[in-house]
Amino acid sequence: MALRELKVCLLGDTGVGKSSIVWRFVEDSFDPNINPTIGASFMTKTVQYQNELHKFLIWDTAGQERFRALAPMYYRGSAAAIIVYDITKEETFSTLKNWVKELRQHGPPNIVVAIAGNKCDLIDVREVMERDAKDYADSIHAIFVETSAKNAININELFIEISRRIPSTDANLPSGGKGFKLRRQPSEPKRSCC
Amino acid sequence: MPAVDKLLLEEALQDSPQTRSLLSVFEEDAGTLTDYTNQLLQAMQRVYGAQNEMCLATQQLSKQLLAYEKQNFALGKGDEEVISTLHYFSKVVDELNLLHTELAKQLADTMVLPIIQFREKDLTEVSTLKDLFGLASNEHDLSMAKYSRLPKKKENEKVKTEVGKEVAAARRKQHLSSLQYYCALNALQYRKQMAMMEPMIGFAHGQINFFKKGAEMFSKRMDSFLSSVADMVQSIQVELEAEAEKMRVSQQELLSVDESVYTPDSDVAAPQINRNLIQKAGYLNLRNKTGLVTTTWERLYFFTQGGNLMCQPRGAVAGGLIQDLDNCSVMAVDCEDRRYCFQITTPNGKSGIILQAESRKENEEWICAINNISRQIYLTDNPEAVAIKLNQTALQAVTPITSFGKKQESSCPSQNLKNSEMENENDKIVPKATASLPEAEELIAPGTPIQFDIVLPATEFLDQNRGSRRTNPFGETEDESFPEAEDSLLQQMFIVRFLGSMAVKTDSTTEVIYEAMRQVLAARAIHNIFRMTESHLMVTSQSLRLIDPQTQVSRANFELTSVTQFAAHQENKRLVGFVIRVPESTGEESLSTYIFESNSEGEKICYAINLGKEIIEVQKDPEALAQLMLSIPLTNDGKYVLLNDQPDDDDGNPNEHRGAESEA
């Protein structure tokens, strides 16, 4: 089966749940106390998509403003970018729009943009209407889902949709991830503690 | 205009030497004029060239100003103000460029062109006429000479008239050319003055025009813009100064710290260790095996993220996963004579990576942090609090004996400092702190001391005053003899390393062994104890014996019947432990758990112990014994059980075996 490596980067304001989405996808677990990402981290997960294996090389960036200047290093050569906002924080949605703008200006030309409205389990304190976000996503031809890393809602679906959107050419260039020890295999079922 | 010297045309025909001399003065003047004109033209062309260059230069400047936007500066994409200002300046420069271009054109038309024309037309005419005059003069001289040589004979009349005509023609020609030449030279005196003035008028006009237009175009319109830009620059300058001051202060602050910041391991004597970390980051040396025996150590940046240990080489833009820490065990180890090494062992018992910290504090903090993370407390609601509680119980569990007492003293104050509140609370109501782990408390009393050494002088033991709670099974081994070993049906040897022993409250469940394993490993990690005594564990159907591998002296002997529980760690199969029930002198019974690390699978040891116990059971009934012996594969001499050939599923559940047996 053909193996394709897809570089995916996560962008978005700090605290919107980028790392949690990665964790849910890669390890199927959720850490309620996850600390702000110190450095960017790199994880992989291989999933089957139709008759191909898609190995997602996931670059989880630090959302803090002071690391903002590093962003181009992550989205350079990315096949897809997941821009995450927090549905309970209006300003994270504004940040998202800036990210879209930056990607359009400086990102790879054919990058697949996915917008994830995270923390959709907290509908009581919602500030961003799903309709508005969806309309915006449609206007820029981006994938849109509301997700909950905590309750594992739409996380896998998000990546499946990215697999679907990525043009199935054979001319996939192996992208970016150089010099890393890639040991993480598709997530194993959690072992019980003694 | 002052009177000008001139050549009198009337004297042209006479062509006297005096006139010729005068002519030569005029010629000299024309020559000087030609030289000067060439130099002047060069100077003017330079000005024109510079002006032309100015056009090109302003054009390039304007283009370059616009290019700022397209630079994709890695930093400061928000330079919108600078970009728009530069756009405006670029427009200004474009307009300026127009003026410069116009000036250049004017200079070309009104300055350079006239002087070129003067040179090409007037000076060239003079020099041409000079040549013609010279030719005509020569011709006249020749024909005069010919005429002068004519003989007096009459018959030559015809020749005479011919030569006379020739002379007349030559003289006319010379007269004509000399007249033209004289006129040109005379006119040159006037043209010379004009030729010098005209280009300068053009030059001055061009410049004036340029400045006039420039003033019109810019002075008013630019003023407000320039002042606003100046304001902007000013405010940026103020910002810079403020920032520079801030940086200076913070730099001073950062540099005024204690020298200890730079000195690795400066606080080795009494490090302030935070044992409640659930996250840590920093540089560590990673041991890489490069060959069978060769290794390299690589200094890399490590950080924890949830339950993962990530590693980011310098120059990499993201850290990659290096080890999943969930359920791992971490332990200080001795490695290649390096200090501060610790090893992370995966749950399946594979010894994972070996890392080296740069100081004792770092080493212990990493061990604690990984230990905390490995228990997955980061997934709980308040991990810091849980970590504090866990470490409290661990510290209580570890009241190290003798040599470790000192260490305990040194690490306790830091604990007090960091968590004085917790500590105080703890002092008053001890049960509350451990309430979160009721299970562990039921199994092992909090604060039970752990024995890390298998051999200790008996006196030290007596000093402990804890005799009522634990026994020392290692004391009297020398006196004992083991005749039964000779004819034991089972005799199996394992290499084990003693990790620790502690008194426990119950032997009703194997959980007590797991809890003891945890506490022993945690205590070893916390107190940085990595030395382990290697022994041979001899399992026979009568006893468990620990034998010194060098001297073959028994270090300890346990009756197999007193072994009431035994188990291998469910995930780290190298860990094995058992509970010994021994009667005390007081008449009570004491329970102790012993924890070992083995080379072979711990389950094989469990299987051997189980087998030994089965043999004890069936020995009462010879038939059952025979039955059992048939089912066990023996070595050729029939003495040793071949454990290595046991199928795996038998290995897996030693406890079930035992349970079934005791029921029968």
PDB file of C-alpha atoms in Angstrom, chain B residues 62 64-66 68-69 80-92 225:
ATOM      1  CA  SER B  62      12.147  54.615  -5.768  1.00  0.00           C
ATOM      2  CA  GLN B  64      13.962  49.884  -3.854  1.00  0.00           C
ATOM      3  CA  LEU B  65      11.625  51.729  -1.516  1.00  0.00           C
ATOM      4  CA  LEU B  66       8.715  49.821  -2.973  1.00  0.00           C
ATOM      5  CA  TYR B  68      10.570  46.804   1.181  1.00  0.00           C
ATOM      6  CA  GLU B  69       7.082  45.416   1.190  1.00  0.00           C
ATOM      7  CA  GLU B  80       2.326  48.636   7.775  1.00  0.00           C
ATOM      8  CA  GLU B  81       3.293  52.152   8.810  1.00  0.00           C
ATOM      9  CA  VAL B  82       6.777  51.833   7.448  1.00  0.00           C
ATOM     10  CA  ILE B  83       5.457  50.319   4.237  1.00  0.00           C
ATOM     11  CA  SER B  84       2.953  53.098   3.602  1.00  0.00           C
ATOM     12  CA  THR B  85       5.492  55.767   4.437  1.00  0.00           C
ATOM     13  CA  LEU B  86       7.987  54.231   2.075  1.00  0.00           C
ATOM     14  CA  HIS B  87       5.308  54.100  -0.596  1.00  0.00           C
ATOM     15  CA  TYR B  88       4.801  57.822  -0.212  1.00  0.00           C
ATOM     16  CA  PHE B  89       8.509  58.477  -0.282  1.00  0.00           C
ATOM     17  CA  SER B  90       8.784  56.387  -3.369  1.00  0.00           C
ATOM     18  CA  LYS B  91       6.187  58.582  -5.034  1.00  0.00           C
ATOM     19  CA  VAL B  92       8.113  61.674  -3.995  1.00  0.00           C
ATOM     20  CA  PHE B 225       4.195  64.799   5.781  1.00  0.00           C
TER      21      PHE B 225
END
